[in-house]
CSV table of C-alpha atoms in Angstrom, one decimal:
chain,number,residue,atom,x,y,z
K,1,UNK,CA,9.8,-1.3,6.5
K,2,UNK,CA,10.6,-4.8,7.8
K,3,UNK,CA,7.6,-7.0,8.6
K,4,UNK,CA,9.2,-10.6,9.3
K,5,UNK,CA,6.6,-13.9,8.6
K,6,UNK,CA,6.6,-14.0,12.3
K,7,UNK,CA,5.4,-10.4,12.5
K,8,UNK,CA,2.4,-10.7,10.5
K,9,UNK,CA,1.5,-14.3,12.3
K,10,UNK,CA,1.6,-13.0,15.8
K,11,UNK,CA,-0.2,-9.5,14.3
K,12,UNK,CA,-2.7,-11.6,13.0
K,13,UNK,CA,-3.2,-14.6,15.8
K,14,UNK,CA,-3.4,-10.9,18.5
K,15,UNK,CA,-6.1,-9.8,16.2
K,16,UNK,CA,-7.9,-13.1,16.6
K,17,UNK,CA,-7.5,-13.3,20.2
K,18,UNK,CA,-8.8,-9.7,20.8
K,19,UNK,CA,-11.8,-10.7,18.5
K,20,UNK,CA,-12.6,-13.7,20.8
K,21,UNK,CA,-12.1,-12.1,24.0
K,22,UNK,CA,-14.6,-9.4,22.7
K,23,UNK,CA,-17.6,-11.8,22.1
K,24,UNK,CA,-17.3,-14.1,24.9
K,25,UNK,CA,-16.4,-11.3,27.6
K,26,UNK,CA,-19.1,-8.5,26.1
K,27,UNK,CA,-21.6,-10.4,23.0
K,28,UNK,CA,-21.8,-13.7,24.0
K,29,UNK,CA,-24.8,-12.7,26.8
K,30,UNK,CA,-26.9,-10.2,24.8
K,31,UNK,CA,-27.3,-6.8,26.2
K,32,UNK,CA,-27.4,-3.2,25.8
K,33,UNK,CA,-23.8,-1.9,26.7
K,34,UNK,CA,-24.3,1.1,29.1
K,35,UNK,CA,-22.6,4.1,28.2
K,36,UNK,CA,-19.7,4.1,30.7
K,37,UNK,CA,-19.2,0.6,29.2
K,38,UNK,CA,-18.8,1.9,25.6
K,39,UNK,CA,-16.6,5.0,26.8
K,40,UNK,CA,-14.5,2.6,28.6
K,41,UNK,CA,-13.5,0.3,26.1
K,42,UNK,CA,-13.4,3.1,22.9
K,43,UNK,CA,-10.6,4.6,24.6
K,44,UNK,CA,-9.1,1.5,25.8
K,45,UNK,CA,-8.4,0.5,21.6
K,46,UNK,CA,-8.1,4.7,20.2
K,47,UNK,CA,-5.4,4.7,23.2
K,48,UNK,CA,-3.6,1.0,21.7
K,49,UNK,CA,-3.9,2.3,18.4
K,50,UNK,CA,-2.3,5.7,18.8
K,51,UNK,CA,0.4,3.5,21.2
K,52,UNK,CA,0.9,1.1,18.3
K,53,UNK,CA,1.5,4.3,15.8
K,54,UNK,CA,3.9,5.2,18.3
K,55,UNK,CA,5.8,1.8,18.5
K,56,UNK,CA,5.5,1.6,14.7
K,57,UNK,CA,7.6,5.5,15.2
K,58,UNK,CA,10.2,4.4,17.3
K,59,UNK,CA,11.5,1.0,15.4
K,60,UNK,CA,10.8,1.6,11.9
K,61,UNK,CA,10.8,5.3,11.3
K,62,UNK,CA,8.7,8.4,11.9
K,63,UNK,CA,8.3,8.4,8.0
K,64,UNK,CA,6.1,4.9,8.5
K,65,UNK,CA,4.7,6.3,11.6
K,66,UNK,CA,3.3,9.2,10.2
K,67,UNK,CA,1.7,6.8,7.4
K,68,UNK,CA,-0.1,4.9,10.3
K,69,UNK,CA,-1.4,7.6,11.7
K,70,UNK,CA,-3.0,9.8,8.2
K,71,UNK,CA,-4.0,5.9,7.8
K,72,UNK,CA,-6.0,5.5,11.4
K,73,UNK,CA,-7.0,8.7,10.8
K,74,UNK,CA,-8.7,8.0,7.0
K,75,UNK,CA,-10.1,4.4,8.4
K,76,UNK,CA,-11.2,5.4,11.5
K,77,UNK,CA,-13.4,8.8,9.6
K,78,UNK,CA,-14.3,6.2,6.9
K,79,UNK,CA,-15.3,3.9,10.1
K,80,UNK,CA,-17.6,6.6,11.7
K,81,UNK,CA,-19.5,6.4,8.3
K,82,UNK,CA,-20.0,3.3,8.3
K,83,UNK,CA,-21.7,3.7,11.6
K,84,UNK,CA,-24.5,6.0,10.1
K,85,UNK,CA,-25.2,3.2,7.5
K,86,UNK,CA,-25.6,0.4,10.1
K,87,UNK,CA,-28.0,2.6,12.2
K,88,UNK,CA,-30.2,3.1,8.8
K,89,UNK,CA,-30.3,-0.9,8.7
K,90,UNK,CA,-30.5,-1.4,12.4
K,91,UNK,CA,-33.8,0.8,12.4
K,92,UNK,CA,-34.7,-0.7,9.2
K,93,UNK,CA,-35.2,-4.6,10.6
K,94,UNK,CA,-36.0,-2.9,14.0
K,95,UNK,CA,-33.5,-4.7,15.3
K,96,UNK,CA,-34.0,-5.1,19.4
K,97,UNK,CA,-31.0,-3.0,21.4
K,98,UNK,CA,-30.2,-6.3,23.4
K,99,UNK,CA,-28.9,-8.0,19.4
K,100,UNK,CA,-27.6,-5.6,18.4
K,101,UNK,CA,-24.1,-5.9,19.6
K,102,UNK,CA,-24.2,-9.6,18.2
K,103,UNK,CA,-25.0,-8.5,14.7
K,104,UNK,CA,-22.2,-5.5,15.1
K,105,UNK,CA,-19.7,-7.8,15.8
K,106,UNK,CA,-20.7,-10.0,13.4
K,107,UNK,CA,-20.6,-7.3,10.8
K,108,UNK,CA,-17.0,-5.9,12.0
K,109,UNK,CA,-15.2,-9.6,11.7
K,110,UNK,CA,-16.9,-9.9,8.2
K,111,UNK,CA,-15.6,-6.0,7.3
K,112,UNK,CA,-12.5,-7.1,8.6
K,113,UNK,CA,-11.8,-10.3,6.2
K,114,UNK,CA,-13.2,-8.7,3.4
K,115,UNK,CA,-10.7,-5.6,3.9
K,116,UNK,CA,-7.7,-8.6,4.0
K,117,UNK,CA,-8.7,-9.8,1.0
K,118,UNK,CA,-8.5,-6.2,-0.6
K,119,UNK,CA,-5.4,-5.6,0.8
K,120,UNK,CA,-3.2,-8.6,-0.2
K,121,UNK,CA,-5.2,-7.6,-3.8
K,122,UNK,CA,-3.8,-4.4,-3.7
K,123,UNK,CA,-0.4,-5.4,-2.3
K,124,UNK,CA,-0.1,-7.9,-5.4
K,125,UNK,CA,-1.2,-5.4,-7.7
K,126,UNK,CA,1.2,-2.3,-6.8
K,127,UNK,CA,4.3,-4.2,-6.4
K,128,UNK,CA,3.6,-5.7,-9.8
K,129,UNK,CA,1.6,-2.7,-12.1
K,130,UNK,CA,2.9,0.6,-11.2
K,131,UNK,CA,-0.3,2.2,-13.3
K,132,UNK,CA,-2.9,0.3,-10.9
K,133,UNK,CA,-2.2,3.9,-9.0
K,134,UNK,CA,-3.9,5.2,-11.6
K,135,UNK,CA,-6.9,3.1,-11.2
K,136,UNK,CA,-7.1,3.9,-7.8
K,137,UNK,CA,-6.7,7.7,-7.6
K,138,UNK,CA,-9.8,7.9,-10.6
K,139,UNK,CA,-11.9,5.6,-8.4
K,140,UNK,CA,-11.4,7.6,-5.1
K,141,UNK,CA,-12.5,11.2,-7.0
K,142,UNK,CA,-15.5,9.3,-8.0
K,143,UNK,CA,-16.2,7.9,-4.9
K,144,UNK,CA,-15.4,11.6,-3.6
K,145,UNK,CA,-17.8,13.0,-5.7
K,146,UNK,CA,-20.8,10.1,-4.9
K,147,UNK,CA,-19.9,11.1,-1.3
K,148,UNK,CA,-20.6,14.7,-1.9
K,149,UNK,CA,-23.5,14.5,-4.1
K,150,UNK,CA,-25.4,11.5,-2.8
K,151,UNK,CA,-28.3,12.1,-0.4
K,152,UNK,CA,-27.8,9.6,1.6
K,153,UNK,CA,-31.1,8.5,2.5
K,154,UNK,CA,-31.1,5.2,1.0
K,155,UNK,CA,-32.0,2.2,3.3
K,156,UNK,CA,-29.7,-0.9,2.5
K,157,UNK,CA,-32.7,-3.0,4.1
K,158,UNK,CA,-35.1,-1.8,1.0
K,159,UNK,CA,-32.2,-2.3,-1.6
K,160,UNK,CA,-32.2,-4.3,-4.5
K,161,UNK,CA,-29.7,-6.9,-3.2
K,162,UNK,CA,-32.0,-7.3,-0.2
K,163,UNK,CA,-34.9,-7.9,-2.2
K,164,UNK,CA,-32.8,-10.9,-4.1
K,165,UNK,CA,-32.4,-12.1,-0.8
K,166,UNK,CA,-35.7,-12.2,0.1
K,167,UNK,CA,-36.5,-14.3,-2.7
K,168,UNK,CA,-34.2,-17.1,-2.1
K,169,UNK,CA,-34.7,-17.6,1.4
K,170,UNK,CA,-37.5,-17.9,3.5
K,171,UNK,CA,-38.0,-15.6,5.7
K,172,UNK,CA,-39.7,-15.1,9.3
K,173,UNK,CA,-41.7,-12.1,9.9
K,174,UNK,CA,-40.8,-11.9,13.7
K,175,UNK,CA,-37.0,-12.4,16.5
K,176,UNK,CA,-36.2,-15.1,17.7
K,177,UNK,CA,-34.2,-13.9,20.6
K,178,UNK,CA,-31.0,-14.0,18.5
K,179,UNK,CA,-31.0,-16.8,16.6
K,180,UNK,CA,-30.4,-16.7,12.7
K,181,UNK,CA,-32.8,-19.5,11.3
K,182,UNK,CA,-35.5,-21.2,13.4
K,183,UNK,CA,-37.9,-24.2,12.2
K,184,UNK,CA,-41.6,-23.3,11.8
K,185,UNK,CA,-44.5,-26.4,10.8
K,186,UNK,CA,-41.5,-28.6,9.2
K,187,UNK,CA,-39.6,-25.9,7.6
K,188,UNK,CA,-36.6,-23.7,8.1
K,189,UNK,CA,-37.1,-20.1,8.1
K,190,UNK,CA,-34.3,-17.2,8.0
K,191,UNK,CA,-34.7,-14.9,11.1
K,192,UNK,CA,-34.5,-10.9,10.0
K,193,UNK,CA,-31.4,-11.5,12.5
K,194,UNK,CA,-29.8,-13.4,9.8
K,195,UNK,CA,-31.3,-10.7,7.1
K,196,UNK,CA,-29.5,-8.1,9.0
K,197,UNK,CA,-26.1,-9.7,9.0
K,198,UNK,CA,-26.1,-10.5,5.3
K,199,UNK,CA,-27.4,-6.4,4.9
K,200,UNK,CA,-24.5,-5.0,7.1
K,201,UNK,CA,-22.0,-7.7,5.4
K,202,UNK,CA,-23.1,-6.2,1.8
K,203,UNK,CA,-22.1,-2.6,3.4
K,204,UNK,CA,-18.8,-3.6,4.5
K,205,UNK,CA,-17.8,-5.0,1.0
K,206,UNK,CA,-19.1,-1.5,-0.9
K,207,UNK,CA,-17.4,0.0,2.1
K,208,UNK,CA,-14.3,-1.8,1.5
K,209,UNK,CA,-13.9,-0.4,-2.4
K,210,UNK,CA,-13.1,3.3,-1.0
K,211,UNK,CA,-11.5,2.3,2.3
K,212,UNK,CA,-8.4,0.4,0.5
K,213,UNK,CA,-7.6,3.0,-2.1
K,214,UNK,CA,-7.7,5.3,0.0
K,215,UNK,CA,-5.2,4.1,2.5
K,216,UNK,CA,-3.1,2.7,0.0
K,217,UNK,CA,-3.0,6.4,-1.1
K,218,UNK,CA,-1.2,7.3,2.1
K,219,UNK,CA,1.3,4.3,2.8
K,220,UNK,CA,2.4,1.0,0.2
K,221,UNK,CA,3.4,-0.9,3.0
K,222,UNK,CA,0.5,-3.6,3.7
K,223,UNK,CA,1.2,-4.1,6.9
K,224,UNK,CA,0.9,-0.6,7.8
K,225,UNK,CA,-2.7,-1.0,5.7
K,226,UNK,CA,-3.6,-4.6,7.5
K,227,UNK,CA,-3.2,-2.7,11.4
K,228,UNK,CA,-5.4,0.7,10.3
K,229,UNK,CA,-8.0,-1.3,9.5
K,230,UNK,CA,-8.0,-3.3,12.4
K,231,UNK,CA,-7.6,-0.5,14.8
K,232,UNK,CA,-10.4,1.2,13.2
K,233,UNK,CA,-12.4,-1.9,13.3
K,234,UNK,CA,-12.0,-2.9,16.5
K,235,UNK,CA,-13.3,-0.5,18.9
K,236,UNK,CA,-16.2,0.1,16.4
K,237,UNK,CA,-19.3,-1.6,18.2
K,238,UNK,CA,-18.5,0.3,21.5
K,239,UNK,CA,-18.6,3.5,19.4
K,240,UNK,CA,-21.7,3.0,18.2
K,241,UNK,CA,-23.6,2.4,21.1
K,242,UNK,CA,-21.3,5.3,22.3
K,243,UNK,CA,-21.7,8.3,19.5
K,244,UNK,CA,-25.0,6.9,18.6
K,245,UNK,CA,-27.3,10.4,19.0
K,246,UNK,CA,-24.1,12.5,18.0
K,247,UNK,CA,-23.9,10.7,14.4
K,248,UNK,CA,-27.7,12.5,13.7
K,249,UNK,CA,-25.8,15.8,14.5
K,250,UNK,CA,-22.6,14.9,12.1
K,251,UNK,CA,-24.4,16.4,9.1
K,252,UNK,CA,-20.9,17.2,7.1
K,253,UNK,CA,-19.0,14.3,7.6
K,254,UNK,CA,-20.3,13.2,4.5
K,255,UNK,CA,-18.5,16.6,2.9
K,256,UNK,CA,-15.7,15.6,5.0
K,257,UNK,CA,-14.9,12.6,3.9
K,258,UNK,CA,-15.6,14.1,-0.1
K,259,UNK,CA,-12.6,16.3,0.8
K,260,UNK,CA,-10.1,13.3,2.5
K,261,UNK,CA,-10.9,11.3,-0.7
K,262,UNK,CA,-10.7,13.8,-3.1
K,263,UNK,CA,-7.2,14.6,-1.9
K,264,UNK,CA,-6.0,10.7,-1.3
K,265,UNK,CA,-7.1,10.5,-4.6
K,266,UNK,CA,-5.2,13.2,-6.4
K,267,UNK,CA,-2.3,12.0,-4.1
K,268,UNK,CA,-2.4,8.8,-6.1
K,269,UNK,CA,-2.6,10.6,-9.3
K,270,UNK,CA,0.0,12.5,-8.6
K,271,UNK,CA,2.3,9.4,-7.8
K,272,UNK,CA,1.2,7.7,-10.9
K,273,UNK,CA,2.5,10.1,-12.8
K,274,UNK,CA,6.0,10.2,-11.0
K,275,UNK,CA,6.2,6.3,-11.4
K,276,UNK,CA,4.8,6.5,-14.6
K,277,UNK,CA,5.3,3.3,-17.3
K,278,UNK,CA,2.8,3.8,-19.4
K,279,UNK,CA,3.7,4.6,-23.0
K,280,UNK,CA,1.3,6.9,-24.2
K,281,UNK,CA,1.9,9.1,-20.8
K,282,UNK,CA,5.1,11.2,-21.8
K,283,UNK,CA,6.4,8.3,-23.6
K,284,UNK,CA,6.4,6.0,-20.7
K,285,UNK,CA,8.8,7.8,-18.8
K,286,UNK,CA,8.5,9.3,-15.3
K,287,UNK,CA,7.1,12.9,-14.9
K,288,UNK,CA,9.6,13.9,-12.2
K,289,UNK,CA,8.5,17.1,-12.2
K,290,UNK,CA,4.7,16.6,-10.2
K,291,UNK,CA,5.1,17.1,-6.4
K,292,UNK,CA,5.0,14.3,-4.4
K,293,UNK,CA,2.3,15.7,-1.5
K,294,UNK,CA,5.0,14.1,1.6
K,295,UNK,CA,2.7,12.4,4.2
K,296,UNK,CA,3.2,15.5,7.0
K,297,UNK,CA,1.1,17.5,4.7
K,298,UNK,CA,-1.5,14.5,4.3
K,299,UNK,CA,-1.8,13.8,8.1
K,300,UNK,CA,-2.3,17.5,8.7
K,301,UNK,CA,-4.9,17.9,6.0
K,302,UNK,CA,-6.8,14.5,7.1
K,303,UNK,CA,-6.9,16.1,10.8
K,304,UNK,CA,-7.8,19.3,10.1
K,305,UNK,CA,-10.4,18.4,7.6
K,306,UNK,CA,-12.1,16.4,9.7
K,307,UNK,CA,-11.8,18.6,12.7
K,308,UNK,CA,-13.5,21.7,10.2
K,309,UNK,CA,-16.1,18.7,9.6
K,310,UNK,CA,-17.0,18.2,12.7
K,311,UNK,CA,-17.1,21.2,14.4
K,312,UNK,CA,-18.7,22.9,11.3
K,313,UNK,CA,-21.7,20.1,11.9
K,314,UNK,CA,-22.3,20.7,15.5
K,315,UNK,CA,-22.5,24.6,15.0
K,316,UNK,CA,-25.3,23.6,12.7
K,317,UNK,CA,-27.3,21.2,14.5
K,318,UNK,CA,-27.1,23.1,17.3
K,319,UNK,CA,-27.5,26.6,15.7
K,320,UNK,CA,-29.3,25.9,12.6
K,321,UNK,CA,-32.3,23.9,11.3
K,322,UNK,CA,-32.2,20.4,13.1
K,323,UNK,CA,-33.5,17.7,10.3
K,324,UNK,CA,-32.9,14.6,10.1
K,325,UNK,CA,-29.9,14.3,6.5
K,326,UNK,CA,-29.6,10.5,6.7
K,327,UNK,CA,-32.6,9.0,6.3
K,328,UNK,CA,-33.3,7.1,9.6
K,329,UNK,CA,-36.0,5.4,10.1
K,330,UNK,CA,-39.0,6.7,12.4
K,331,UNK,CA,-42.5,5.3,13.0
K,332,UNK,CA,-43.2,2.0,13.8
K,333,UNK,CA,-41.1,-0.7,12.2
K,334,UNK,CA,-41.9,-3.6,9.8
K,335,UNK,CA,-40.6,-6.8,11.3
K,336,UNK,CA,-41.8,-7.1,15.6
K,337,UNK,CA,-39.9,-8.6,18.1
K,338,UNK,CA,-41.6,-12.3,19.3
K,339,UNK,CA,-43.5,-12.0,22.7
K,340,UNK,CA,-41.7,-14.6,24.5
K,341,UNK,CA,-38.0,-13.1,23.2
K,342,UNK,CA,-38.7,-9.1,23.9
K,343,UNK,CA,-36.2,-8.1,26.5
K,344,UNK,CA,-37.5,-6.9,30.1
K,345,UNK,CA,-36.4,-3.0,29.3
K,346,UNK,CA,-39.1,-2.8,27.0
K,347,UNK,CA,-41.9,-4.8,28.7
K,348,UNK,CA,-41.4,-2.0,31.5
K,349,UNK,CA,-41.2,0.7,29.2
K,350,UNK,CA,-44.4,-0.2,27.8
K,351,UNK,CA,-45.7,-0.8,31.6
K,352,UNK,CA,-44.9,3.1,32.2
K,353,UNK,CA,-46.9,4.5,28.9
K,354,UNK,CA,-49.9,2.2,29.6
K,355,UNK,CA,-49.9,3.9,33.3
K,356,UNK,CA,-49.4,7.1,31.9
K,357,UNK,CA,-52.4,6.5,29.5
K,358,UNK,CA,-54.4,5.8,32.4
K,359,UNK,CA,-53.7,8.7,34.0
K,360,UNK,CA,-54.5,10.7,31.2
């Protein structure tokens, strides 16, 4: 595949442009994007992805194209998870609906220069150490197996990194509409705003450790990596204000995600070994014998395993025992909203249970 300097600048400055227009047309005024909003503009970018995957097709080979889309498939699963994580943090600093597009945003542009760092990484490292496949495919059964095994109840607010955090900065118990430090008697104070960004950033960088490997299992072209990840990325806040209920009711997406990686993983073992250099493997020479799984096999098991995933969950949650399998966080919260920054919604809302009280 032929990806020109000029290709990657105008990829990248398209990127930027998309990322700008997003925040000043949608997160510069807070607000709580209504659902027609968020269905709009989810199928605006899943329909210019699949339309890029198509481009990608036509002028460089259906070979490529079909790595895209096992890619956009992987990233965009691997995306959706990431989604039940930021709700667990979002409910753990009670973070007010109006913000939390800002801090989404925030958290996707971080993800998204943390996963081009990764990527040129990788890049380097395959096209110069044939055995960093190796690496990759033992790290993605691990992760497989944490994915299966894990219960997936841990809150990132409560985590050990967090509490580091706490420690070094001063911190405000209360909003400040959405401002991320704020001055208090003489002194500067970190908001939980700010608390919340640095929480969501640390998820995107443990995020990012499975999400590279495991595309890099399906395609060794970078650029081919670089527009996955973006295309997953960037309809990502709309999605979440979108699939938000239906992510409770995704209960083996988890499992579904176990099986992608597992499979990515043994894809890149199986590579390894038919690239193989290292000496004390066969005498350094190449297995030629293992399959290589051809990438019309992986797009078809990424599609159908997340398909059985999904529709295996909703049969469950709608059939089965409804509990709640990743830890969100119920009662009242920790950190409060200041009086003079709560938005009108729930001023009102709290206007209609007073009247009902009365009523009572």
């Amino acid at each position: 595949m032929q990806v020109t300097p000029l290709i990657w600048i105008i990829t990248l400055a398209v990127t930027i442009l998309f990322f700008v227009y997003e925040f000043f047309a949608h997160v510069r005024k807070p607000h709580e994007p209504s659902i027609a909003e968020s269905a709009r503009w989810s199928a605006f970018y899943i329909g210019l992805a699949l339309l890029f995957g198509v481009g990608i097709g036509v002028v460089s080979g259906w070979t490529f194209g079909g790595e895209y889309f096992a890619g956009y498939l992987t990233e965009k699963a691997l995306s959706i998870d990431n989604l039940f994580v930021f709700l667990i943090v979002m409910a753990g600093f009670a973070v007010p609906k109006m913000y939390q597009q800002k801090v989404l945003m925030v958290g996707i542009i971080i993800a998204l220069v943390l996963r081009g760092g990764f990527i040129a990484i990788g890049a380097a490292l395959i096209q110069n150490f044939s055995w960093v496949f190796y690496i990759f495919g033992a790290l993605l059964l691990f992760l497989a197996y944490r994915q299966a095994f894990s219960s997936h109840d841990s809150n990132p607010a409560e985590g050990r990194f967090m509490k580091l955090v706490r420690r070094v900065l001063p911190v405000t118990g209360v909003y400040h509409q959405d401002r991320l430090t704020v001055r208090e008697g003489g002194k500067r104070f970190a908001t939980p705003m700010l608390l919340t960004i640095i929480a969501i950033g640390f998820v995107d960088l443990i995020f990012a450790v499975d999400s590279i490997p495991a595309i890099y299992g399906l395609t060794n072209e970078a650029y081919i990596v670089f527009t996955t990840n973006a295309f997953a990325l960037m309809g990502l806040r709309q999605l979440f204000f979108l699939v938000g209920g239906l992510l409770e009711r995704l209960v083996y997406l988890a499992q579904g995600l176990a099986v992608i990686l597992a499979f990515i993983g043994v894809k890149l073992v199986f590579h390894a070994l038919h690239v193989n250099e290292l000496p004390f493997i066969n005498g350094g020479q190449p297995l030629l014998w293992v399959p290589e799984i051809p990438i019309w096999f992986s797009l078809l098991f990424i599609g159908a395993t997340i398909v059985a995933a999904t529709v295996a969950s909703l049969f469950k949650t709608r059939y089965g025992e409804n509990r709640d399998d990743h830890g969100l966080v119920h009662g009242e919260p920790v950190i409060t909203v200041a009086p003079q920054d709560r938005d009108e919604d729930s001023q009102a809302d709290e206007k209609t249970t007073s009247t009902a009280d009365r009523s009572k």
